[in-house]
Amino acid sequence: MNNLGNNKKDSTTDNIALDEKDIAILQLLEEDAKMTIRDLAAKLNLSATPVYERIRKMEQAGVIRQYAAIVDPSKIDKALTVLCYISLKEHGKKAGSKFIKEITSFPEVMECLNISGQFDFMLKVQVKDMLAYHEFNVNKLGELDNIRHMESVFVMSVIKATHRVVY
Amino acid sequence: MNNLGNNKKDSTTDNIALDEKDIAILQLLEEDAKMTIRDLAAKLNLSATPVYERIRKMEQAGVIRQYAAIVDPSKIDKALTVLCYISLKEHGKKAGSKFIKEITSFPEVMECLNISGQFDFMLKVQVKDMLAYHEFNVNKLGELDNIRHMESVFVMSVIKATHRVVY
DNA sequence: TTCTAATTGGAACATTATTCTATACTGATA
DNA sequence: TATCAGTATAGAATAATGTTCCAATTAGAA
């Protein structure tokens, strides 16, 4: 048990009620953010204006957090994904914050989750190859002083990876 | 050890050499895919044409896999993330394919990784709450007949989550 | 140097996003 | 049922952006 992590709300406004049309728009934009408003409108049997307004509302409400270009890691020589499990020695607020600050500064760390179970954190680390991971381990994780235990699990293949949360 | 997973290449063309300008473009588009070509050009001290051509090449080469709207799960009532670890009884090609086909069909499964270690797969499951996860477990995972062992790890907070792989 | 191929700038053009206004709808009230 | 207020919508006008074209420039090889 620990009290680490950062739960700050980053929404611009309060919650928003989404109807079926909003959901449909989200589903389409999750797959292809470059779809034009007119194409969206045609699929939903609407004109451009309501689609445009609905998207704008969802952006402002923080429902749509970001539009991102998704890059294939293997194409930029980052073919190895490793899940790195870490438990800390000190779980106090101060020690935890320090660890988080350092971890999040590493560009190799795509994801850092505060988890239940025997470990405190799971990192998803994206690197070129095993040598690069070894160096990350030694030079970056190895420099942190609050790590009690560490375990690496290697990703052999990606069966499914999506950003779609709307269904 | 197993031979599961699907490593098919989905690139449109062969590999491509990326220079510093390409990298810079990727980094910016990973953060904000809606940034205009003219803004990108201004940041890179180029005109619109070369930026446009470079993006097009990276799209066709599969370096840019997708443009996606990233939705905040908590805003659409999917606030609980669970890591679900699974090991199979049968690891043959046929049994593995069947499992993969079923798992990837579940919309709650955001991610499915074939991993090293005591388990065969890690699923990242995104649901409303604990009750919804319980139902997913019973009604969907529970219907699969090839599962030997299963373990759930709950995500208490997300410290870092990025799609940036270019650095 | 000279040549070739690739890259670039800037203008022209095509497409799309965005705004505006009038109309249609919805649900509540009397 | 009639009327009203608030919201959502379509369609046209405008602004912004994407896309193409071509001439000029650059970089590298012979």
mmCIF file of C-alpha atoms (C1' of nucleotides) in Angstrom:
data_model
loop_
_atom_site.group_PDB
_atom_site.id
_atom_site.type_symbol
_atom_site.label_atom_id
_atom_site.label_comp_id
_atom_site.label_asym_id
_atom_site.label_seq_id
_atom_site.Cartn_x
_atom_site.Cartn_y
_atom_site.Cartn_z
ATOM 1 C CA MET A 1 0.000 0.000 0.000
ATOM 2 C CA ASN A 2 1.220 3.483 -0.746
ATOM 3 C CA ASN A 3 -0.047 6.945 -1.442
ATOM 4 C CA LEU A 4 1.971 7.684 -4.542
ATOM 5 C CA GLY A 5 0.656 8.967 -7.789
ATOM 6 C CA ASN A 6 -0.881 12.074 -9.096
ATOM 7 C CA ASN A 7 -4.593 12.292 -9.543
ATOM 8 C CA LYS A 8 -4.943 15.909 -10.528
ATOM 9 C CA LYS A 9 -7.834 16.658 -12.808
ATOM 10 C CA ASP A 10 -6.761 18.284 -16.016
ATOM 11 C CA SER A 11 -10.171 18.778 -17.543
ATOM 12 C CA THR A 12 -11.053 22.225 -18.731
ATOM 13 C CA THR A 13 -14.683 22.069 -17.696
ATOM 14 C CA ASP A 14 -16.994 19.806 -15.791
ATOM 15 C CA ASN A 15 -18.455 16.578 -17.018
ATOM 16 C CA ILE A 16 -20.526 16.490 -20.139
ATOM 17 C CA ALA A 17 -23.385 14.307 -21.240
ATOM 18 C CA LEU A 18 -22.650 12.412 -24.425
ATOM 19 C CA ASP A 19 -25.409 11.101 -26.643
ATOM 20 C CA GLU A 20 -25.213 8.438 -29.339
ATOM 21 C CA LYS A 21 -24.091 10.936 -31.954
ATOM 22 C CA ASP A 22 -21.217 12.131 -29.793
ATOM 23 C CA ILE A 23 -20.185 8.541 -29.190
ATOM 24 C CA ALA A 24 -20.298 7.793 -32.896
ATOM 25 C CA ILE A 25 -18.108 10.808 -33.613
ATOM 26 C CA LEU A 26 -15.606 9.741 -30.970
ATOM 27 C CA GLN A 27 -15.415 6.220 -32.332
ATOM 28 C CA LEU A 28 -14.645 7.494 -35.798
ATOM 29 C CA LEU A 29 -12.094 10.055 -34.647
ATOM 30 C CA GLU A 30 -10.332 7.503 -32.460
ATOM 31 C CA GLU A 31 -9.643 5.506 -35.610
ATOM 32 C CA ASP A 32 -8.869 8.422 -37.892
ATOM 33 C CA ALA A 33 -8.480 11.908 -36.494
ATOM 34 C CA LYS A 34 -7.997 13.301 -39.994
ATOM 35 C CA MET A 35 -11.465 12.359 -41.141
ATOM 36 C CA THR A 36 -13.089 15.529 -42.408
ATOM 37 C CA ILE A 37 -16.092 17.039 -40.716
ATOM 38 C CA ARG A 38 -18.060 16.595 -43.917
ATOM 39 C CA ASP A 39 -17.319 12.890 -44.048
ATOM 40 C CA LEU A 40 -18.303 12.552 -40.421
ATOM 41 C CA ALA A 41 -21.466 14.488 -41.116
ATOM 42 C CA ALA A 42 -22.320 12.239 -44.059
ATOM 43 C CA LYS A 43 -21.874 9.100 -41.949
ATOM 44 C CA LEU A 44 -24.112 10.489 -39.232
ATOM 45 C CA ASN A 45 -26.702 11.985 -41.592
ATOM 46 C CA LEU A 46 -26.036 15.468 -40.295
ATOM 47 C CA SER A 47 -24.676 18.669 -41.741
ATOM 48 C CA ALA A 48 -21.227 19.991 -40.937
ATOM 49 C CA THR A 49 -22.224 22.511 -38.302
ATOM 50 C CA PRO A 50 -23.599 20.199 -35.592
ATOM 51 C CA VAL A 51 -20.669 17.825 -36.024
ATOM 52 C CA TYR A 52 -18.248 20.696 -35.736
ATOM 53 C CA GLU A 53 -19.953 22.019 -32.609
ATOM 54 C CA ARG A 54 -20.089 18.621 -30.955
ATOM 55 C CA ILE A 55 -16.396 18.040 -31.534
ATOM 56 C CA ARG A 56 -15.558 21.467 -30.174
ATOM 57 C CA LYS A 57 -17.569 20.805 -27.022
ATOM 58 C CA MET A 58 -15.866 17.482 -26.452
ATOM 59 C CA GLU A 59 -12.462 19.056 -26.927
ATOM 60 C CA GLN A 60 -13.231 21.782 -24.420
ATOM 61 C CA ALA A 61 -14.696 19.322 -21.928
ATOM 62 C CA GLY A 62 -11.494 17.282 -22.102
ATOM 63 C CA VAL A 63 -13.259 14.232 -23.497
ATOM 64 C CA ILE A 64 -10.908 14.456 -26.448
ATOM 65 C CA ARG A 65 -7.614 14.899 -24.670
ATOM 66 C CA GLN A 66 -5.360 15.109 -27.680
ATOM 67 C CA TYR A 67 -4.895 14.468 -31.366
ATOM 68 C CA ALA A 68 -1.775 12.388 -31.820
ATOM 69 C CA ALA A 69 0.237 10.956 -34.667
ATOM 70 C CA ILE A 70 0.945 7.336 -33.737
ATOM 71 C CA VAL A 71 4.448 6.312 -34.787
ATOM 72 C CA ASP A 72 5.450 2.706 -35.404
ATOM 73 C CA PRO A 73 8.312 2.066 -32.941
ATOM 74 C CA SER A 74 9.982 -0.532 -35.155
ATOM 75 C CA LYS A 75 10.257 1.991 -37.989
ATOM 76 C CA ILE A 76 12.338 4.346 -35.910
ATOM 77 C CA ASP A 77 14.604 1.678 -34.501
ATOM 78 C CA LYS A 78 12.777 1.203 -31.196
ATOM 79 C CA ALA A 79 11.706 -2.371 -31.631
ATOM 80 C CA LEU A 80 12.003 -3.662 -28.059
ATOM 81 C CA THR A 81 9.272 -3.158 -25.480
ATOM 82 C CA VAL A 82 9.940 -4.107 -21.876
ATOM 83 C CA LEU A 83 7.626 -4.051 -18.891
ATOM 84 C CA CYS A 84 9.657 -3.079 -15.868
ATOM 85 C CA TYR A 85 8.199 -3.717 -12.412
ATOM 86 C CA ILE A 86 9.552 -1.722 -9.506
ATOM 87 C CA SER A 87 9.005 -1.666 -5.773
ATOM 88 C CA LEU A 88 10.368 1.127 -3.620
ATOM 89 C CA LYS A 89 12.157 1.133 -0.296
ATOM 90 C CA GLU A 90 10.537 4.325 0.966
ATOM 91 C CA HIS A 91 6.871 4.949 0.247
ATOM 92 C CA GLY A 92 6.551 8.358 1.869
ATOM 93 C CA LYS A 93 5.092 11.223 -0.103
ATOM 94 C CA LYS A 94 8.440 12.928 -0.527
ATOM 95 C CA ALA A 95 10.321 9.830 -1.649
ATOM 96 C CA GLY A 96 7.489 8.893 -3.966
ATOM 97 C CA SER A 97 7.390 12.282 -5.620
ATOM 98 C CA LYS A 98 11.124 12.203 -6.168
ATOM 99 C CA PHE A 99 10.904 8.811 -7.844
ATOM 100 C CA ILE A 100 8.014 9.901 -10.031
ATOM 101 C CA LYS A 101 9.775 13.052 -11.102
ATOM 102 C CA GLU A 102 12.859 11.131 -12.149
ATOM 103 C CA ILE A 103 10.974 8.313 -13.873
ATOM 104 C CA THR A 104 8.755 10.584 -15.919
ATOM 105 C CA SER A 105 11.779 12.482 -17.182
ATOM 106 C CA PHE A 106 13.115 9.419 -19.027
ATOM 107 C CA PRO A 107 11.927 9.467 -22.653
ATOM 108 C CA GLU A 108 12.263 5.677 -22.852
ATOM 109 C CA VAL A 109 9.428 5.385 -20.345
ATOM 110 C CA MET A 110 6.232 5.443 -22.355
ATOM 111 C CA GLU A 111 4.024 4.601 -19.456
ATOM 112 C CA CYS A 112 4.269 4.519 -15.683
ATOM 113 C CA LEU A 113 1.431 3.023 -13.666
ATOM 114 C CA ASN A 114 0.987 2.898 -9.927
ATOM 115 C CA ILE A 115 -0.310 -0.626 -9.372
ATOM 116 C CA SER A 116 -1.656 -3.020 -6.778
ATOM 117 C CA GLY A 117 0.182 -6.212 -5.854
ATOM 118 C CA GLN A 118 3.744 -6.948 -4.871
ATOM 119 C CA PHE A 119 5.193 -4.111 -6.971
ATOM 120 C CA ASP A 120 4.509 -0.389 -6.754
ATOM 121 C CA PHE A 121 4.965 0.583 -10.392
ATOM 122 C CA MET A 122 4.893 -0.842 -13.840
ATOM 123 C CA LEU A 123 6.904 0.958 -16.502
ATOM 124 C CA LYS A 124 6.550 0.360 -20.192
ATOM 125 C CA VAL A 125 9.942 0.998 -21.703
ATOM 126 C CA GLN A 126 10.518 1.384 -25.440
ATOM 127 C CA VAL A 127 14.086 0.977 -26.718
ATOM 128 C CA LYS A 128 16.162 -0.117 -29.712
ATOM 129 C CA ASP A 129 17.266 -3.513 -28.473
ATOM 130 C CA MET A 130 18.451 -5.511 -25.502
ATOM 131 C CA LEU A 131 21.714 -3.594 -25.298
ATOM 132 C CA ALA A 132 19.832 -0.310 -25.134
ATOM 133 C CA TYR A 133 17.601 -1.692 -22.411
ATOM 134 C CA HIS A 134 20.608 -2.846 -20.464
ATOM 135 C CA GLU A 135 22.061 0.619 -20.669
ATOM 136 C CA PHE A 136 18.774 2.189 -19.622
ATOM 137 C CA ASN A 137 18.741 -0.172 -16.682
ATOM 138 C CA VAL A 138 22.271 0.538 -15.573
ATOM 139 C CA ASN A 139 22.596 4.229 -16.338
ATOM 140 C CA LYS A 140 19.111 5.491 -15.576
ATOM 141 C CA LEU A 141 17.232 3.121 -13.283
ATOM 142 C CA GLY A 142 20.531 2.173 -11.622
ATOM 143 C CA GLU A 143 21.074 5.785 -10.615
ATOM 144 C CA LEU A 144 17.845 5.920 -8.611
ATOM 145 C CA ASP A 145 18.445 5.266 -4.930
ATOM 146 C CA ASN A 146 14.953 4.333 -3.763
ATOM 147 C CA ILE A 147 14.483 1.034 -5.608
ATOM 148 C CA ARG A 148 14.037 -2.068 -3.467
ATOM 149 C CA HIS A 149 13.313 -4.609 -6.153
ATOM 150 C CA MET A 150 13.000 -4.726 -9.911
ATOM 151 C CA GLU A 151 11.812 -7.233 -12.477
ATOM 152 C CA SER A 152 11.771 -7.100 -16.258
ATOM 153 C CA VAL A 153 9.205 -8.778 -18.485
ATOM 154 C CA PHE A 154 9.884 -8.727 -22.207
ATOM 155 C CA VAL A 155 7.247 -8.205 -24.851
ATOM 156 C CA MET A 156 7.624 -10.846 -27.532
ATOM 157 C CA SER A 157 4.815 -9.647 -29.736
ATOM 158 C CA VAL A 158 1.985 -7.182 -29.726
ATOM 159 C CA ILE A 159 -1.299 -8.995 -30.287
ATOM 160 C CA LYS A 160 -3.503 -5.954 -29.936
ATOM 161 C CA ALA A 161 -2.838 -2.281 -29.285
ATOM 162 C CA THR A 162 -5.541 0.301 -29.623
ATOM 163 C CA HIS A 163 -6.436 3.681 -28.218
ATOM 164 C CA ARG A 164 -10.145 3.109 -28.593
ATOM 165 C CA VAL A 165 -11.865 3.382 -25.246
ATOM 166 C CA VAL A 166 -15.288 4.273 -26.594
ATOM 167 C CA TYR A 167 -17.633 1.383 -27.305
ATOM 168 C CA MET B 1 8.038 -20.523 -24.058
ATOM 169 C CA ASN B 2 5.458 -20.435 -26.825
ATOM 170 C CA ASN B 3 5.080 -19.525 -30.452
ATOM 171 C CA LEU B 4 1.984 -17.392 -30.227
ATOM 172 C CA GLY B 5 1.573 -13.939 -31.603
ATOM 173 C CA ASN B 6 1.317 -12.312 -34.910
ATOM 174 C CA ASN B 7 4.304 -10.597 -36.377
ATOM 175 C CA LYS B 8 2.989 -9.722 -39.779
ATOM 176 C CA LYS B 9 4.433 -6.566 -41.276
ATOM 177 C CA ASP B 10 1.841 -3.988 -42.080
ATOM 178 C CA SER B 11 4.121 -1.392 -43.601
ATOM 179 C CA THR B 12 3.246 -0.102 -47.007
ATOM 180 C CA THR B 13 6.801 0.193 -48.222
ATOM 181 C CA ASP B 14 10.281 -0.670 -47.065
ATOM 182 C CA ASN B 15 12.254 1.112 -44.443
ATOM 183 C CA ILE B 16 13.050 4.750 -44.770
ATOM 184 C CA ALA B 17 15.935 6.890 -43.591
ATOM 185 C CA LEU B 18 14.853 9.688 -41.282
ATOM 186 C CA ASP B 19 16.953 12.798 -40.790
ATOM 187 C CA GLU B 20 16.780 15.360 -37.996
ATOM 188 C CA LYS B 21 14.031 17.293 -39.720
ATOM 189 C CA ASP B 22 11.855 14.220 -40.066
ATOM 190 C CA ILE B 23 12.413 13.435 -36.401
ATOM 191 C CA ALA B 24 11.491 16.978 -35.429
ATOM 192 C CA ILE B 25 8.284 16.752 -37.454
ATOM 193 C CA LEU B 26 7.386 13.437 -35.834
ATOM 194 C CA GLN B 27 7.969 14.785 -32.350
ATOM 195 C CA LEU B 28 5.671 17.713 -32.990
ATOM 196 C CA LEU B 29 2.940 15.622 -34.612
ATOM 197 C CA GLU B 30 3.053 13.068 -31.803
ATOM 198 C CA GLU B 31 2.086 15.855 -29.441
ATOM 199 C CA ASP B 32 -0.407 17.581 -31.708
ATOM 200 C CA ALA B 33 -1.493 15.997 -34.947
ATOM 201 C CA LYS B 34 -3.628 19.012 -35.779
ATOM 202 C CA MET B 35 -0.677 21.351 -36.013
ATOM 203 C CA THR B 36 -0.792 22.948 -39.447
ATOM 204 C CA ILE B 37 1.866 22.349 -42.029
ATOM 205 C CA ARG B 38 2.640 26.052 -42.071
ATOM 206 C CA ASP B 39 3.200 26.125 -38.321
ATOM 207 C CA LEU B 40 5.443 23.100 -38.570
ATOM 208 C CA ALA B 41 7.339 24.775 -41.392
ATOM 209 C CA ALA B 42 7.818 27.931 -39.334
ATOM 210 C CA LYS B 43 9.218 25.955 -36.400
ATOM 211 C CA LEU B 44 11.661 24.138 -38.652
ATOM 212 C CA ASN B 45 12.612 27.171 -40.736
ATOM 213 C CA LEU B 46 11.287 25.573 -43.885
ATOM 214 C CA SER B 47 8.490 26.306 -46.313
ATOM 215 C CA ALA B 48 5.290 24.291 -46.473
ATOM 216 C CA THR B 49 6.194 22.067 -49.410
ATOM 217 C CA PRO B 50 9.132 20.145 -47.927
ATOM 218 C CA VAL B 51 7.255 19.617 -44.678
ATOM 219 C CA TYR B 52 4.248 18.367 -46.595
ATOM 220 C CA GLU B 53 6.362 15.992 -48.675
ATOM 221 C CA ARG B 54 8.191 14.648 -45.655
ATOM 222 C CA ILE B 55 4.972 13.910 -43.818
ATOM 223 C CA ARG B 56 3.526 12.202 -46.872
ATOM 224 C CA LYS B 57 6.593 9.991 -47.199
ATOM 225 C CA MET B 58 6.459 8.991 -43.551
ATOM 226 C CA GLU B 59 2.777 8.183 -43.841
ATOM 227 C CA GLN B 60 3.359 5.997 -46.880
ATOM 228 C CA ALA B 61 6.346 4.270 -45.290
ATOM 229 C CA GLY B 62 4.218 3.391 -42.277
ATOM 230 C CA VAL B 63 6.345 5.442 -39.899
ATOM 231 C CA ILE B 64 3.189 7.356 -39.048
ATOM 232 C CA ARG B 65 0.780 4.523 -38.499
ATOM 233 C CA GLN B 66 -2.299 6.525 -37.651
ATOM 234 C CA TYR B 67 -3.742 9.833 -36.563
ATOM 235 C CA ALA B 68 -5.873 9.254 -33.507
ATOM 236 C CA ALA B 69 -8.094 11.245 -31.212
ATOM 237 C CA ILE B 70 -7.127 10.283 -27.678
ATOM 238 C CA VAL B 71 -10.163 10.077 -25.410
ATOM 239 C CA ASP B 72 -9.991 10.454 -21.639
ATOM 240 C CA PRO B 73 -11.394 7.166 -20.273
ATOM 241 C CA SER B 74 -12.675 8.762 -17.078
ATOM 242 C CA LYS B 75 -14.785 11.192 -19.099
ATOM 243 C CA ILE B 76 -16.716 8.412 -20.759
ATOM 244 C CA ASP B 77 -17.232 6.403 -17.612
ATOM 245 C CA LYS B 78 -14.370 3.977 -18.084
ATOM 246 C CA ALA B 79 -12.315 4.913 -15.073
ATOM 247 C CA LEU B 80 -10.876 1.542 -14.094
ATOM 248 C CA THR B 81 -7.792 0.060 -15.719
ATOM 249 C CA VAL B 82 -6.788 -3.503 -14.929
ATOM 250 C CA LEU B 83 -3.765 -5.474 -16.036
ATOM 251 C CA CYS B 84 -4.833 -9.046 -16.515
ATOM 252 C CA TYR B 85 -2.159 -11.749 -16.740
ATOM 253 C CA ILE B 86 -3.035 -15.025 -18.386
ATOM 254 C CA SER B 87 -1.295 -18.330 -18.960
ATOM 255 C CA LEU B 88 -2.710 -20.943 -21.299
ATOM 256 C CA LYS B 89 -3.135 -24.684 -20.995
ATOM 257 C CA GLU B 90 -2.407 -25.423 -24.642
ATOM 258 C CA HIS B 91 0.305 -23.475 -26.426
ATOM 259 C CA GLY B 92 -0.068 -25.012 -29.873
ATOM 260 C CA LYS B 93 -0.497 -22.772 -32.876
ATOM 261 C CA LYS B 94 -4.146 -23.635 -33.274
ATOM 262 C CA ALA B 95 -5.080 -23.132 -29.634
ATOM 263 C CA GLY B 96 -3.072 -19.919 -29.527
ATOM 264 C CA SER B 97 -4.771 -18.490 -32.585
ATOM 265 C CA LYS B 98 -8.166 -19.265 -31.173
ATOM 266 C CA PHE B 99 -7.353 -17.500 -27.921
ATOM 267 C CA ILE B 100 -5.983 -14.471 -29.762
ATOM 268 C CA LYS B 101 -9.003 -14.219 -31.985
ATOM 269 C CA GLU B 102 -11.351 -14.262 -29.029
ATOM 270 C CA ILE B 103 -9.332 -11.868 -26.891
ATOM 271 C CA THR B 104 -8.906 -9.252 -29.611
ATOM 272 C CA SER B 105 -12.644 -9.218 -30.212
ATOM 273 C CA PHE B 106 -13.351 -7.845 -26.737
ATOM 274 C CA PRO B 107 -13.581 -4.036 -26.870
ATOM 275 C CA GLU B 108 -12.616 -3.805 -23.193
ATOM 276 C CA VAL B 109 -9.178 -5.151 -24.111
ATOM 277 C CA MET B 110 -7.105 -2.146 -25.074
ATOM 278 C CA GLU B 111 -3.886 -4.035 -25.314
ATOM 279 C CA CYS B 112 -2.774 -7.644 -25.486
ATOM 280 C CA LEU B 113 0.917 -8.456 -25.251
ATOM 281 C CA ASN B 114 2.636 -11.802 -25.621
ATOM 282 C CA ILE B 115 5.196 -11.709 -22.832
ATOM 283 C CA SER B 116 8.108 -13.555 -21.273
ATOM 284 C CA GLY B 117 7.968 -14.952 -17.744
ATOM 285 C CA GLN B 118 5.448 -17.102 -15.935
ATOM 286 C CA PHE B 119 2.472 -15.761 -17.887
ATOM 287 C CA ASP B 120 1.822 -15.878 -21.615
ATOM 288 C CA PHE B 121 -0.168 -12.678 -22.045
ATOM 289 C CA MET B 122 -0.780 -9.376 -20.431
ATOM 290 C CA LEU B 123 -4.089 -7.667 -21.186
ATOM 291 C CA LYS B 124 -4.835 -4.069 -20.425
ATOM 292 C CA VAL B 125 -8.542 -3.869 -19.719
ATOM 293 C CA GLN B 126 -10.480 -0.603 -19.535
ATOM 294 C CA VAL B 127 -13.865 -0.661 -17.826
ATOM 295 C CA LYS B 128 -16.311 1.445 -15.823
ATOM 296 C CA ASP B 129 -15.656 0.048 -12.377
ATOM 297 C CA MET B 130 -14.948 -3.066 -10.366
ATOM 298 C CA LEU B 131 -18.380 -4.497 -11.048
ATOM 299 C CA ALA B 132 -17.872 -4.118 -14.792
ATOM 300 C CA TYR B 133 -14.484 -5.815 -14.507
ATOM 301 C CA HIS B 134 -16.026 -8.653 -12.557
ATOM 302 C CA GLU B 135 -18.600 -9.116 -15.300
ATOM 303 C CA PHE B 136 -15.934 -9.000 -17.974
ATOM 304 C CA ASN B 137 -14.047 -11.637 -16.053
ATOM 305 C CA VAL B 138 -16.982 -13.959 -15.591
ATOM 306 C CA ASN B 139 -18.830 -13.499 -18.864
ATOM 307 C CA LYS B 140 -15.986 -13.036 -21.317
ATOM 308 C CA LEU B 141 -12.728 -14.414 -19.945
ATOM 309 C CA GLY B 142 -14.669 -17.082 -18.082
ATOM 310 C CA GLU B 143 -16.081 -18.393 -21.355
ATOM 311 C CA LEU B 144 -12.625 -19.112 -22.762
ATOM 312 C CA ASP B 145 -11.650 -22.728 -22.284
ATOM 313 C CA ASN B 146 -7.883 -22.562 -22.697
ATOM 314 C CA ILE B 147 -6.944 -20.524 -19.635
ATOM 315 C CA ARG B 148 -4.729 -22.244 -17.059
ATOM 316 C CA HIS B 149 -4.132 -19.364 -14.700
ATOM 317 C CA MET B 150 -5.105 -15.747 -14.355
ATOM 318 C CA GLU B 151 -4.081 -12.828 -12.204
ATOM 319 C CA SER B 152 -5.384 -9.278 -12.005
ATOM 320 C CA VAL B 153 -3.335 -6.221 -11.123
ATOM 321 C CA PHE B 154 -5.235 -2.989 -10.608
ATOM 322 C CA VAL B 155 -4.022 0.389 -11.767
ATOM 323 C CA MET B 156 -4.349 2.865 -8.916
ATOM 324 C CA SER B 157 -3.091 5.877 -10.809
ATOM 325 C CA VAL B 158 -1.489 6.759 -14.094
ATOM 326 C CA ILE B 159 1.795 8.536 -13.498
ATOM 327 C CA LYS B 160 2.776 8.862 -17.117
ATOM 328 C CA ALA B 161 1.103 7.871 -20.361
ATOM 329 C CA THR B 162 2.447 9.047 -23.667
ATOM 330 C CA HIS B 163 2.494 7.919 -27.273
ATOM 331 C CA ARG B 164 5.800 9.599 -27.986
ATOM 332 C CA VAL B 165 8.344 7.058 -29.121
ATOM 333 C CA VAL B 166 10.554 9.472 -31.028
ATOM 334 C CA TYR B 167 13.375 11.098 -29.087
ATOM 335 C "C1'" DT C 1 34.345 22.223 -62.235
ATOM 336 C "C1'" DT C 2 30.233 20.107 -64.293
ATOM 337 C "C1'" DC C 3 26.518 17.244 -64.130
ATOM 338 C "C1'" DT C 4 22.601 14.883 -61.961
ATOM 339 C "C1'" DA C 5 19.223 14.178 -58.653
ATOM 340 C "C1'" DA C 6 17.011 15.643 -54.700
ATOM 341 C "C1'" DT C 7 15.301 19.445 -51.928
ATOM 342 C "C1'" DT C 8 13.326 23.691 -51.395
ATOM 343 C "C1'" DG C 9 10.422 28.444 -51.741
ATOM 344 C "C1'" DG C 10 6.793 30.755 -53.269
ATOM 345 C "C1'" DA C 11 2.671 31.234 -55.800
ATOM 346 C "C1'" DA C 12 -1.630 29.177 -57.464
ATOM 347 C "C1'" DC C 13 -5.259 26.177 -56.652
ATOM 348 C "C1'" DA C 14 -8.362 22.854 -54.159
ATOM 349 C "C1'" DT C 15 -10.255 21.373 -50.137
ATOM 350 C "C1'" DT C 16 -11.679 21.865 -45.580
ATOM 351 C "C1'" DA C 17 -12.697 24.286 -41.317
ATOM 352 C "C1'" DT C 18 -15.297 27.876 -39.244
ATOM 353 C "C1'" DT C 19 -18.752 31.340 -38.734
ATOM 354 C "C1'" DC C 20 -23.242 33.233 -39.484
ATOM 355 C "C1'" DT C 21 -28.199 33.351 -39.889
ATOM 356 C "C1'" DA C 22 -32.614 31.608 -40.588
ATOM 357 C "C1'" DT C 23 -35.273 27.548 -39.750
ATOM 358 C "C1'" DA C 24 -36.844 23.363 -37.389
ATOM 359 C "C1'" DC C 25 -37.198 20.927 -33.440
ATOM 360 C "C1'" DT C 26 -37.967 19.742 -28.376
ATOM 361 C "C1'" DG C 27 -40.028 19.901 -24.081
ATOM 362 C "C1'" DA C 28 -42.310 22.503 -20.684
ATOM 363 C "C1'" DT C 29 -46.195 25.473 -19.298
ATOM 364 C "C1'" DA C 30 -50.713 27.122 -19.210
ATOM 365 C "C1'" DT D 1 -54.016 22.197 -27.749
ATOM 366 C "C1'" DA D 2 -51.328 26.470 -28.238
ATOM 367 C "C1'" DT D 3 -47.444 29.024 -27.100
ATOM 368 C "C1'" DC D 4 -43.053 29.928 -25.582
ATOM 369 C "C1'" DA D 5 -37.933 29.467 -24.671
ATOM 370 C "C1'" DG D 6 -34.030 27.027 -25.438
ATOM 371 C "C1'" DT D 7 -31.402 24.003 -28.354
ATOM 372 C "C1'" DA D 8 -29.998 21.803 -32.525
ATOM 373 C "C1'" DT D 9 -29.811 21.993 -37.344
ATOM 374 C "C1'" DA D 10 -29.064 23.050 -42.538
ATOM 375 C "C1'" DG D 11 -27.170 25.785 -45.926
ATOM 376 C "C1'" DA D 12 -24.515 29.526 -47.564
ATOM 377 C "C1'" DA D 13 -20.509 32.693 -46.995
ATOM 378 C "C1'" DT D 14 -15.899 33.279 -45.434
ATOM 379 C "C1'" DA D 15 -11.414 32.072 -43.513
ATOM 380 C "C1'" DA D 16 -7.908 28.844 -43.029
ATOM 381 C "C1'" DT D 17 -5.427 25.016 -44.473
ATOM 382 C "C1'" DG D 18 -3.909 21.319 -47.512
ATOM 383 C "C1'" DT D 19 -2.025 20.219 -52.017
ATOM 384 C "C1'" DT D 20 0.118 20.889 -56.442
ATOM 385 C "C1'" DC D 21 3.156 23.077 -59.669
ATOM 386 C "C1'" DC D 22 7.375 24.911 -61.273
ATOM 387 C "C1'" DA D 23 11.541 27.414 -61.135
ATOM 388 C "C1'" DA D 24 15.556 28.086 -58.163
ATOM 389 C "C1'" DT D 25 18.808 26.141 -55.073
ATOM 390 C "C1'" DT D 26 21.552 22.852 -52.977
ATOM 391 C "C1'" DA D 27 24.345 18.587 -52.265
ATOM 392 C "C1'" DG D 28 26.913 14.953 -53.866
ATOM 393 C "C1'" DA D 29 29.375 12.255 -57.558
ATOM 394 C "C1'" DA D 30 32.258 12.025 -61.567
#
